[in-house]
């Protein structure tokens, strides 16, 4: 009968004809027959099953084997013996070089018919040894899957005892070497199925033998932490982790992170490879294990590992958000990586170029998964905006991409940041602040944030960019008896000459720290500036005078020397004078008092928009001081200096009003118009402030700096509880108080009073009104009548005939911006430019240096953006539009420099002579040596860090180029398939790129 069956199978008849003949043979096999005939048929069916070159032949062999197993069990048991199986497993079957791939399938098929036979235990024992040997030989994924299928169906064949543990470890080693060689989608799906069968076997073993889990995980960690030169282990190892019970997670992670035998390089290799597992589809809990290990490393303060791994892997994790099949896990890992990386903006800034494209792709996908991911991504982005503010040039495209998505409120943002931080002790990360390989391309140097010290950094950079002040500080003599000024000199010198990208102001911080400030807490930069200038002023008053050299060189006349050398440097640079006058409304008596100031604090007009002395806020041309004649019966002498501020009427014949004038930003060729309050506005339709709650005041109509100055200079009515005690009347009377500037400072500092106490909420709130900032400001300064007349006769534009005022022109040189909605939180950064006299100082005209043209000062001087360690090029347009794009980012402190003019010419001439004599500031020997030594030290540090970093980076697992995922999404819009970046799209090529 075996000859007949072989002839039929090997014949050239059609399969349907052969199938009928085979059916007859199989039916005949169900009848009793002798042992020899059974052996012949079993040998033939074994040959067909194991070496058949067609699927049909193997199917026939399988059917015959099953019939003889059922109807001739004794002969089958005798044929299916231990010696035969050992030969199959060790030597294979078939001609040499063409061994059958179906031995394991054959054994699995035959086992079901010998389970109750006396030889069953011997067969099981043999298989327990042989499957272990097979696994140690690192079979292919297909053969491993067959072993797993065999053992899953017949668990009696699973190795036991110590062999079982070894089997699990070797099976994990096998998975670590799995590779999918095909890019076809069917082949990939088959590969995934094979991997799941193998990892499923491990799960089955672990369920019955939990003691095997930890040794198995130890083997897994040994594989992924290996630093030997070899091919990276397969991402298929992710399928193993998903079956580890989560209740073991804490103990496993704690043991790993506290194991002193694991080096940092090994740990970094392991976590890097685990992060690559986010691209493994269908895996469960992989993201939980990755995040748990990251948290474990943070708990033992392995910050260097976390930083290197995050910076090297975050872009790849981000690119996986394109794929719905792995998006949830990738987003979870991305959220933790970003929210925990709070010491530096580096990680977030790596993603900025890719965010708009990803957002566009997710919007195009239009699925529930994409919508949910977009909302979570937007929340994450706003958390990063909040944590790392001060980068408007980088954030604008991202803000535009997510503008239609929900904005989380500040409490939610603080909760997320507080929940995920690596450590609550910020000083523990002090040495890990952004590493910058070289100076900014601007040539400027940043300042390291020492823990919420951005308020100081912004002020120092603004003072440093005030070139006249900087030169004066750098020209200080060595023994000046001014310890704080000396520290400022050292800090300025390092900012000028250091080779470091950023320096630490720690020494200056400790010396200039206001005693009531809380360490580590955010502070008010204006408060710090006032304290600093006052300290420097008081220190110089009791010490050596800074302009002693000018006195010795007899460059000044005695009068000028007396006027200027009696002033401190702070008074010369920042000091102005103001006359405060109070007029009794009953007797019209006027009392006045002149006082010095270093900054003007500008309050915002009331929310109803009314000025103190007028019914509405008028355009700047219509607001200003104007002389009026007092009533004749008041007994007041004519020519009173009293100033009344009101809107002039058409019928008035008084002198024209003196107003605060501005020159705004304009393109060449446009008409120069004063900046209006509504030039820069916030799109109300977007309502970006709705999420900030009651602490923020929603923006009103945009105001301008001249509006606030005019409000500051407008009369204030003193009535009711604020009545004035008039000495002439000897009683409390209604009165009006007014302030007039009598001496303009060289550097005018304006503080916009944005923080106020709200009695309703019992909290300090921030006024978020947009204030347009003029690049050129013209201030009215009250001068003596004879000086006004002199200036008018000489044809100067600065004097206003008949008003007693002259105009002083100021150029904007720094803007300190506060980002946030509370004075106790947020971030400070500043825009600055270096304003100097563009015409050589030795060419005055009629005793007054010739000022630079408006255009030259306004548009040709480069602006810089200082944000702690980062310094970048910027523009006045960015300064002007900052609040429009980022409603929480508002100008807070402004620095203006006075142009050379009648009032300032003496100081300008003194500065010019000093500059002409000394050129660039010459630093004393000790300071130059300190800078030189630090520059050498920095170069040595760079070399050492480069070596260490190279060792770390070389230890990181190599992975496919992450950006190909984003490029593919951009270029391939016509692909179709099941696992593309968009739901329902993406060919097999993109799927292969995802997984492998």
mmCIF file of C-alpha atoms in Angstrom, residues 494-812:
data_model
loop_
_atom_site.group_PDB
_atom_site.id
_atom_site.type_symbol
_atom_site.label_atom_id
_atom_site.label_comp_id
_atom_site.label_asym_id
_atom_site.label_seq_id
_atom_site.Cartn_x
_atom_site.Cartn_y
_atom_site.Cartn_z
ATOM 1 C CA UNK A 494 34.361 88.824 32.816
ATOM 2 C CA UNK A 495 31.297 89.617 30.695
ATOM 3 C CA UNK A 496 33.579 91.624 28.432
ATOM 4 C CA UNK A 497 36.628 89.344 28.178
ATOM 5 C CA UNK A 498 35.755 85.791 29.253
ATOM 6 C CA UNK A 499 35.875 82.940 26.755
ATOM 7 C CA UNK A 500 33.044 81.144 28.515
ATOM 8 C CA UNK A 501 29.605 81.127 26.890
ATOM 9 C CA UNK A 502 28.131 82.039 30.281
ATOM 10 C CA UNK A 503 29.552 82.916 33.680
ATOM 11 C CA UNK A 504 28.280 82.529 37.208
ATOM 12 C CA UNK A 505 27.376 85.747 39.077
ATOM 13 C CA UNK A 506 27.388 83.916 42.407
ATOM 14 C CA UNK A 507 29.903 86.216 44.103
ATOM 15 C CA UNK A 508 28.037 89.343 43.047
ATOM 16 C CA UNK A 509 24.702 87.840 44.032
ATOM 17 C CA UNK A 510 25.859 87.149 47.578
ATOM 18 C CA UNK A 511 27.278 90.687 47.863
ATOM 19 C CA UNK A 512 24.257 92.500 46.419
ATOM 20 C CA UNK A 513 21.539 90.336 47.953
ATOM 21 C CA UNK A 514 18.818 92.387 49.664
ATOM 22 C CA UNK A 515 18.531 90.953 53.190
ATOM 23 C CA UNK A 516 14.757 90.568 52.992
ATOM 24 C CA UNK A 517 14.841 88.468 49.819
ATOM 25 C CA UNK A 518 14.045 84.770 50.256
ATOM 26 C CA UNK A 519 16.777 82.490 48.844
ATOM 27 C CA UNK A 520 15.634 80.479 45.822
ATOM 28 C CA UNK A 521 12.417 82.464 45.383
ATOM 29 C CA UNK A 522 11.545 84.707 42.472
ATOM 30 C CA UNK A 523 11.961 88.400 43.261
ATOM 31 C CA UNK A 524 10.973 91.756 41.784
ATOM 32 C CA UNK A 525 13.757 92.925 39.451
ATOM 33 C CA UNK A 526 12.781 96.563 39.945
ATOM 34 C CA UNK A 527 13.109 96.204 43.691
ATOM 35 C CA UNK A 528 16.518 94.610 43.220
ATOM 36 C CA UNK A 529 17.622 97.392 40.852
ATOM 37 C CA UNK A 530 16.610 100.117 43.323
ATOM 38 C CA UNK A 531 18.444 98.367 46.147
ATOM 39 C CA UNK A 532 21.558 97.825 44.033
ATOM 40 C CA UNK A 533 21.796 101.410 42.829
ATOM 41 C CA UNK A 534 21.181 102.728 46.330
ATOM 42 C CA UNK A 535 23.906 100.453 47.758
ATOM 43 C CA UNK A 536 26.400 101.544 45.112
ATOM 44 C CA UNK A 537 25.518 105.205 45.662
ATOM 45 C CA UNK A 538 25.836 105.054 49.450
ATOM 46 C CA UNK A 539 29.047 103.069 49.209
ATOM 47 C CA UNK A 540 30.706 105.655 46.977
ATOM 48 C CA UNK A 541 29.552 108.535 49.151
ATOM 49 C CA UNK A 542 31.609 107.148 52.025
ATOM 50 C CA UNK A 543 34.551 105.949 49.919
ATOM 51 C CA UNK A 544 36.957 107.149 47.295
ATOM 52 C CA UNK A 545 35.471 109.295 44.505
ATOM 53 C CA UNK A 546 35.460 107.494 41.181
ATOM 54 C CA UNK A 547 36.381 110.527 39.084
ATOM 55 C CA UNK A 548 39.555 111.371 40.981
ATOM 56 C CA UNK A 549 41.619 110.954 37.819
ATOM 57 C CA UNK A 550 39.474 113.473 35.962
ATOM 58 C CA UNK A 551 40.100 115.958 38.733
ATOM 59 C CA UNK A 552 43.858 115.389 38.710
ATOM 60 C CA UNK A 553 44.072 115.791 34.936
ATOM 61 C CA UNK A 554 42.346 119.215 35.206
ATOM 62 C CA UNK A 555 40.109 118.458 32.240
ATOM 63 C CA UNK A 556 37.242 120.345 33.845
ATOM 64 C CA UNK A 557 36.750 123.858 34.990
ATOM 65 C CA UNK A 558 36.338 124.377 38.709
ATOM 66 C CA UNK A 559 32.576 124.915 38.317
ATOM 67 C CA UNK A 560 32.113 121.776 36.296
ATOM 68 C CA UNK A 561 34.371 119.860 38.667
ATOM 69 C CA UNK A 562 32.358 121.038 41.645
ATOM 70 C CA UNK A 563 29.087 120.137 39.914
ATOM 71 C CA UNK A 564 30.071 116.695 38.718
ATOM 72 C CA UNK A 565 32.790 115.448 41.032
ATOM 73 C CA UNK A 566 30.519 115.970 44.000
ATOM 74 C CA UNK A 567 28.179 113.444 42.426
ATOM 75 C CA UNK A 568 28.531 109.698 42.725
ATOM 76 C CA UNK A 569 28.710 107.573 39.615
ATOM 77 C CA UNK A 570 25.135 106.443 40.172
ATOM 78 C CA UNK A 571 23.969 110.072 40.348
ATOM 79 C CA UNK A 572 25.868 110.948 37.183
ATOM 80 C CA UNK A 573 24.499 108.013 35.233
ATOM 81 C CA UNK A 574 21.026 107.450 36.621
ATOM 82 C CA UNK A 575 20.260 110.460 38.795
ATOM 83 C CA UNK A 576 17.603 112.961 37.834
ATOM 84 C CA UNK A 577 15.680 115.619 39.729
ATOM 85 C CA UNK A 578 12.007 116.270 40.103
ATOM 86 C CA UNK A 579 10.088 119.214 41.493
ATOM 87 C CA UNK A 580 6.938 118.353 43.409
ATOM 88 C CA UNK A 581 4.495 121.273 43.784
ATOM 89 C CA UNK A 582 1.344 121.404 45.844
ATOM 90 C CA UNK A 583 -1.163 124.241 45.345
ATOM 91 C CA UNK A 584 -3.831 124.995 47.899
ATOM 92 C CA UNK A 585 -7.114 125.380 46.056
ATOM 93 C CA UNK A 586 -8.363 127.897 48.613
ATOM 94 C CA UNK A 587 -5.538 130.423 48.877
ATOM 95 C CA UNK A 588 -3.664 129.259 45.738
ATOM 96 C CA UNK A 589 -0.398 129.197 47.681
ATOM 97 C CA UNK A 590 2.177 126.882 46.094
ATOM 98 C CA UNK A 591 4.767 124.922 48.064
ATOM 99 C CA UNK A 592 7.498 123.063 46.215
ATOM 100 C CA UNK A 593 10.206 120.536 46.988
ATOM 101 C CA UNK A 594 12.948 119.230 44.709
ATOM 102 C CA UNK A 595 14.075 115.638 45.144
ATOM 103 C CA UNK A 596 16.422 113.267 43.368
ATOM 104 C CA UNK A 597 15.386 110.024 41.669
ATOM 105 C CA UNK A 598 17.095 107.129 39.900
ATOM 106 C CA UNK A 599 13.964 105.734 38.308
ATOM 107 C CA UNK A 600 10.413 106.798 37.571
ATOM 108 C CA UNK A 601 7.693 104.397 38.701
ATOM 109 C CA UNK A 602 4.835 104.763 36.238
ATOM 110 C CA UNK A 603 1.391 103.752 37.408
ATOM 111 C CA UNK A 604 -1.373 102.732 35.019
ATOM 112 C CA UNK A 605 -4.380 105.051 34.744
ATOM 113 C CA UNK A 606 -7.548 103.750 36.383
ATOM 114 C CA UNK A 607 -9.521 101.139 34.489
ATOM 115 C CA UNK A 608 -12.160 103.730 33.577
ATOM 116 C CA UNK A 609 -9.474 105.361 31.443
ATOM 117 C CA UNK A 610 -9.698 108.766 33.114
ATOM 118 C CA UNK A 611 -6.610 110.800 33.813
ATOM 119 C CA UNK A 612 -6.323 112.574 37.124
ATOM 120 C CA UNK A 613 -6.890 116.016 35.770
ATOM 121 C CA UNK A 614 -8.837 115.395 32.598
ATOM 122 C CA UNK A 615 -11.793 113.468 31.377
ATOM 123 C CA UNK A 616 -10.032 111.052 29.057
ATOM 124 C CA UNK A 617 -6.649 109.895 27.971
ATOM 125 C CA UNK A 618 -5.709 112.168 25.130
ATOM 126 C CA UNK A 619 -3.225 111.477 22.355
ATOM 127 C CA UNK A 620 0.292 112.322 23.404
ATOM 128 C CA UNK A 621 0.376 115.459 21.283
ATOM 129 C CA UNK A 622 -2.542 116.828 23.304
ATOM 130 C CA UNK A 623 -1.307 116.105 26.800
ATOM 131 C CA UNK A 624 1.412 118.065 28.473
ATOM 132 C CA UNK A 625 2.240 120.898 30.852
ATOM 133 C CA UNK A 626 0.864 124.286 29.944
ATOM 134 C CA UNK A 627 1.266 127.607 31.706
ATOM 135 C CA UNK A 628 -1.914 129.321 32.798
ATOM 136 C CA UNK A 629 -2.436 132.624 34.444
ATOM 137 C CA UNK A 630 -3.872 132.285 37.950
ATOM 138 C CA UNK A 631 -6.961 134.334 38.926
ATOM 139 C CA UNK A 632 -6.137 137.962 39.623
ATOM 140 C CA UNK A 633 -7.766 137.871 43.066
ATOM 141 C CA UNK A 634 -5.512 135.117 44.251
ATOM 142 C CA UNK A 635 -2.711 137.501 44.991
ATOM 143 C CA UNK A 636 -0.329 135.168 43.185
ATOM 144 C CA UNK A 637 2.638 136.830 41.428
ATOM 145 C CA UNK A 638 2.564 136.708 37.675
ATOM 146 C CA UNK A 639 4.906 134.303 36.005
ATOM 147 C CA UNK A 640 4.078 131.583 38.513
ATOM 148 C CA UNK A 641 5.821 128.319 37.799
ATOM 149 C CA UNK A 642 2.610 126.439 38.476
ATOM 150 C CA UNK A 643 1.769 124.039 35.642
ATOM 151 C CA UNK A 644 -1.788 123.061 34.776
ATOM 152 C CA UNK A 645 -2.283 119.976 32.635
ATOM 153 C CA UNK A 646 -5.460 119.784 30.610
ATOM 154 C CA UNK A 647 -6.554 119.368 27.036
ATOM 155 C CA UNK A 648 -6.200 122.761 25.268
ATOM 156 C CA UNK A 649 -9.306 124.203 23.706
ATOM 157 C CA UNK A 650 -9.417 125.643 20.243
ATOM 158 C CA UNK A 651 -10.146 129.087 21.674
ATOM 159 C CA UNK A 652 -7.195 129.030 24.082
ATOM 160 C CA UNK A 653 -4.454 131.489 23.286
ATOM 161 C CA UNK A 654 -2.000 130.062 25.781
ATOM 162 C CA UNK A 655 1.335 128.610 24.765
ATOM 163 C CA UNK A 656 1.159 125.275 22.981
ATOM 164 C CA UNK A 657 1.229 122.234 25.234
ATOM 165 C CA UNK A 658 4.472 120.510 26.098
ATOM 166 C CA UNK A 659 3.943 116.797 25.609
ATOM 167 C CA UNK A 660 5.913 113.622 25.845
ATOM 168 C CA UNK A 661 6.722 112.841 22.252
ATOM 169 C CA UNK A 662 7.755 109.572 20.651
ATOM 170 C CA UNK A 663 9.288 108.303 17.490
ATOM 171 C CA UNK A 664 7.984 104.840 16.779
ATOM 172 C CA UNK A 665 9.304 101.950 14.744
ATOM 173 C CA UNK A 666 8.794 102.515 11.073
ATOM 174 C CA UNK A 667 9.938 101.110 7.787
ATOM 175 C CA UNK A 668 12.083 103.334 5.572
ATOM 176 C CA UNK A 669 9.882 105.548 3.480
ATOM 177 C CA UNK A 670 6.941 105.566 5.858
ATOM 178 C CA UNK A 671 5.794 108.675 7.625
ATOM 179 C CA UNK A 672 6.999 109.024 11.164
ATOM 180 C CA UNK A 673 3.950 109.014 13.395
ATOM 181 C CA UNK A 674 3.890 109.034 17.151
ATOM 182 C CA UNK A 675 3.188 105.642 18.636
ATOM 183 C CA UNK A 676 -0.460 105.323 19.543
ATOM 184 C CA UNK A 677 -1.833 103.240 22.330
ATOM 185 C CA UNK A 678 -3.507 100.863 19.903
ATOM 186 C CA UNK A 679 -0.538 100.307 17.599
ATOM 187 C CA UNK A 680 0.290 97.010 19.251
ATOM 188 C CA UNK A 681 -2.723 95.036 20.373
ATOM 189 C CA UNK A 682 -3.802 91.577 21.410
ATOM 190 C CA UNK A 683 -6.250 89.657 19.303
ATOM 191 C CA UNK A 684 -9.244 89.583 21.590
ATOM 192 C CA UNK A 685 -10.895 86.796 19.674
ATOM 193 C CA UNK A 686 -8.204 84.385 20.779
ATOM 194 C CA UNK A 687 -8.679 85.343 24.422
ATOM 195 C CA UNK A 688 -5.367 83.804 25.458
ATOM 196 C CA UNK A 689 -5.720 85.106 28.990
ATOM 197 C CA UNK A 690 -8.934 83.355 29.861
ATOM 198 C CA UNK A 691 -7.007 80.541 31.476
ATOM 199 C CA UNK A 692 -5.059 82.711 33.891
ATOM 200 C CA UNK A 693 -7.901 83.281 36.337
ATOM 201 C CA UNK A 694 -8.406 86.174 38.687
ATOM 202 C CA UNK A 695 -4.764 86.918 39.317
ATOM 203 C CA UNK A 696 -4.383 88.516 35.906
ATOM 204 C CA UNK A 697 -6.044 91.646 34.663
ATOM 205 C CA UNK A 698 -7.245 91.191 31.123
ATOM 206 C CA UNK A 699 -5.655 93.620 28.690
ATOM 207 C CA UNK A 700 -7.476 96.845 28.042
ATOM 208 C CA UNK A 701 -6.888 99.069 25.090
ATOM 209 C CA UNK A 702 -3.192 99.227 24.416
ATOM 210 C CA UNK A 703 -1.363 102.117 26.052
ATOM 211 C CA UNK A 704 2.006 103.672 25.357
ATOM 212 C CA UNK A 705 4.917 104.709 27.532
ATOM 213 C CA UNK A 706 4.147 108.422 26.874
ATOM 214 C CA UNK A 707 0.600 107.787 28.127
ATOM 215 C CA UNK A 708 1.994 106.556 31.433
ATOM 216 C CA UNK A 709 4.521 109.399 31.710
ATOM 217 C CA UNK A 710 1.817 111.969 31.004
ATOM 218 C CA UNK A 711 -0.354 110.339 33.639
ATOM 219 C CA UNK A 712 2.596 110.499 36.051
ATOM 220 C CA UNK A 713 3.068 114.214 35.306
ATOM 221 C CA UNK A 714 -0.633 115.102 35.413
ATOM 222 C CA UNK A 715 -2.116 116.870 38.492
ATOM 223 C CA UNK A 716 -3.398 114.787 41.376
ATOM 224 C CA UNK A 717 -6.344 116.116 43.383
ATOM 225 C CA UNK A 718 -5.868 115.858 47.173
ATOM 226 C CA UNK A 719 -9.303 115.714 48.783
ATOM 227 C CA UNK A 720 -11.246 113.927 51.514
ATOM 228 C CA UNK A 721 -8.828 111.785 53.549
ATOM 229 C CA UNK A 722 -5.911 113.022 51.447
ATOM 230 C CA UNK A 723 -6.404 116.727 52.124
ATOM 231 C CA UNK A 724 -3.297 118.882 52.245
ATOM 232 C CA UNK A 725 -2.300 120.863 55.327
ATOM 233 C CA UNK A 726 -1.773 124.371 53.985
ATOM 234 C CA UNK A 727 0.643 126.404 56.105
ATOM 235 C CA UNK A 728 -0.844 129.684 54.894
ATOM 236 C CA UNK A 729 -4.413 128.642 55.721
ATOM 237 C CA UNK A 730 -3.192 126.703 58.790
ATOM 238 C CA UNK A 731 -5.721 123.963 58.086
ATOM 239 C CA UNK A 732 -6.477 120.953 55.890
ATOM 240 C CA UNK A 733 -7.537 122.056 52.425
ATOM 241 C CA UNK A 734 -8.293 120.579 49.046
ATOM 242 C CA UNK A 735 -5.194 120.851 46.898
ATOM 243 C CA UNK A 736 -3.543 119.711 43.713
ATOM 244 C CA UNK A 737 -0.141 118.079 43.489
ATOM 245 C CA UNK A 738 1.964 117.987 40.371
ATOM 246 C CA UNK A 739 5.417 116.698 39.502
ATOM 247 C CA UNK A 740 7.831 118.323 37.036
ATOM 248 C CA UNK A 741 11.157 116.996 35.837
ATOM 249 C CA UNK A 742 13.888 119.557 36.431
ATOM 250 C CA UNK A 743 16.931 117.472 35.494
ATOM 251 C CA UNK A 744 16.910 114.528 33.130
ATOM 252 C CA UNK A 745 19.184 111.600 34.028
ATOM 253 C CA UNK A 746 21.814 110.367 31.618
ATOM 254 C CA UNK A 747 20.125 106.957 31.709
ATOM 255 C CA UNK A 748 16.400 107.218 32.309
ATOM 256 C CA UNK A 749 14.970 104.144 34.051
ATOM 257 C CA UNK A 750 11.208 103.677 33.817
ATOM 258 C CA UNK A 751 9.422 101.017 35.855
ATOM 259 C CA UNK A 752 5.897 100.142 34.748
ATOM 260 C CA UNK A 753 3.955 99.412 37.931
ATOM 261 C CA UNK A 754 2.290 96.235 36.760
ATOM 262 C CA UNK A 755 1.870 94.595 40.163
ATOM 263 C CA UNK A 756 -0.848 95.707 42.534
ATOM 264 C CA UNK A 757 -2.744 94.248 45.475
ATOM 265 C CA UNK A 758 -6.306 93.192 44.783
ATOM 266 C CA UNK A 759 -8.331 93.505 48.036
ATOM 267 C CA UNK A 760 -11.102 91.432 46.502
ATOM 268 C CA UNK A 761 -8.932 88.325 46.001
ATOM 269 C CA UNK A 762 -6.332 89.301 48.638
ATOM 270 C CA UNK A 763 -3.622 88.592 46.092
ATOM 271 C CA UNK A 764 -1.086 90.602 44.139
ATOM 272 C CA UNK A 765 -2.203 90.774 40.542
ATOM 273 C CA UNK A 766 -0.406 91.723 37.398
ATOM 274 C CA UNK A 767 -1.697 94.289 34.915
ATOM 275 C CA UNK A 768 -1.269 92.643 31.527
ATOM 276 C CA UNK A 769 -2.098 95.716 29.446
ATOM 277 C CA UNK A 770 -0.031 95.942 26.325
ATOM 278 C CA UNK A 771 2.161 99.049 26.413
ATOM 279 C CA UNK A 772 3.742 100.220 23.185
ATOM 280 C CA UNK A 773 7.338 101.294 23.662
ATOM 281 C CA UNK A 774 8.784 104.152 21.610
ATOM 282 C CA UNK A 775 12.328 103.707 20.412
ATOM 283 C CA UNK A 776 12.861 107.475 20.805
ATOM 284 C CA UNK A 777 11.310 109.459 23.641
ATOM 285 C CA UNK A 778 11.191 113.257 24.027
ATOM 286 C CA UNK A 779 10.749 114.456 27.601
ATOM 287 C CA UNK A 780 9.906 117.995 28.725
ATOM 288 C CA UNK A 781 12.403 119.220 31.342
ATOM 289 C CA UNK A 782 11.691 122.370 33.342
ATOM 290 C CA UNK A 783 14.571 124.830 33.109
ATOM 291 C CA UNK A 784 15.336 128.301 34.403
ATOM 292 C CA UNK A 785 13.790 131.113 32.313
ATOM 293 C CA UNK A 786 17.182 132.590 31.368
ATOM 294 C CA UNK A 787 18.404 129.166 30.152
ATOM 295 C CA UNK A 788 15.278 128.713 28.053
ATOM 296 C CA UNK A 789 15.759 132.135 26.516
ATOM 297 C CA UNK A 790 19.412 131.379 25.770
ATOM 298 C CA UNK A 791 18.571 128.151 24.022
ATOM 299 C CA UNK A 792 15.795 129.799 22.000
ATOM 300 C CA UNK A 793 18.071 132.619 20.861
ATOM 301 C CA UNK A 794 20.650 130.070 19.665
ATOM 302 C CA UNK A 795 18.036 128.369 17.542
ATOM 303 C CA UNK A 796 17.902 125.086 19.385
ATOM 304 C CA UNK A 797 14.982 122.766 18.817
ATOM 305 C CA UNK A 798 15.015 121.621 22.403
ATOM 306 C CA UNK A 799 13.436 124.717 23.922
ATOM 307 C CA UNK A 800 9.719 125.394 23.780
ATOM 308 C CA UNK A 801 9.217 129.171 23.589
ATOM 309 C CA UNK A 802 7.234 130.638 26.445
ATOM 310 C CA UNK A 803 6.811 127.382 28.294
ATOM 311 C CA UNK A 804 9.885 127.210 30.552
ATOM 312 C CA UNK A 805 10.526 123.696 29.263
ATOM 313 C CA UNK A 806 13.077 122.214 26.941
ATOM 314 C CA UNK A 807 12.893 118.886 25.189
ATOM 315 C CA UNK A 808 15.418 116.185 26.017
ATOM 316 C CA UNK A 809 15.666 113.249 23.615
ATOM 317 C CA UNK A 810 16.164 109.698 24.874
ATOM 318 C CA UNK A 811 16.964 106.525 22.934
ATOM 319 C CA UNK A 812 15.673 103.169 24.118
#
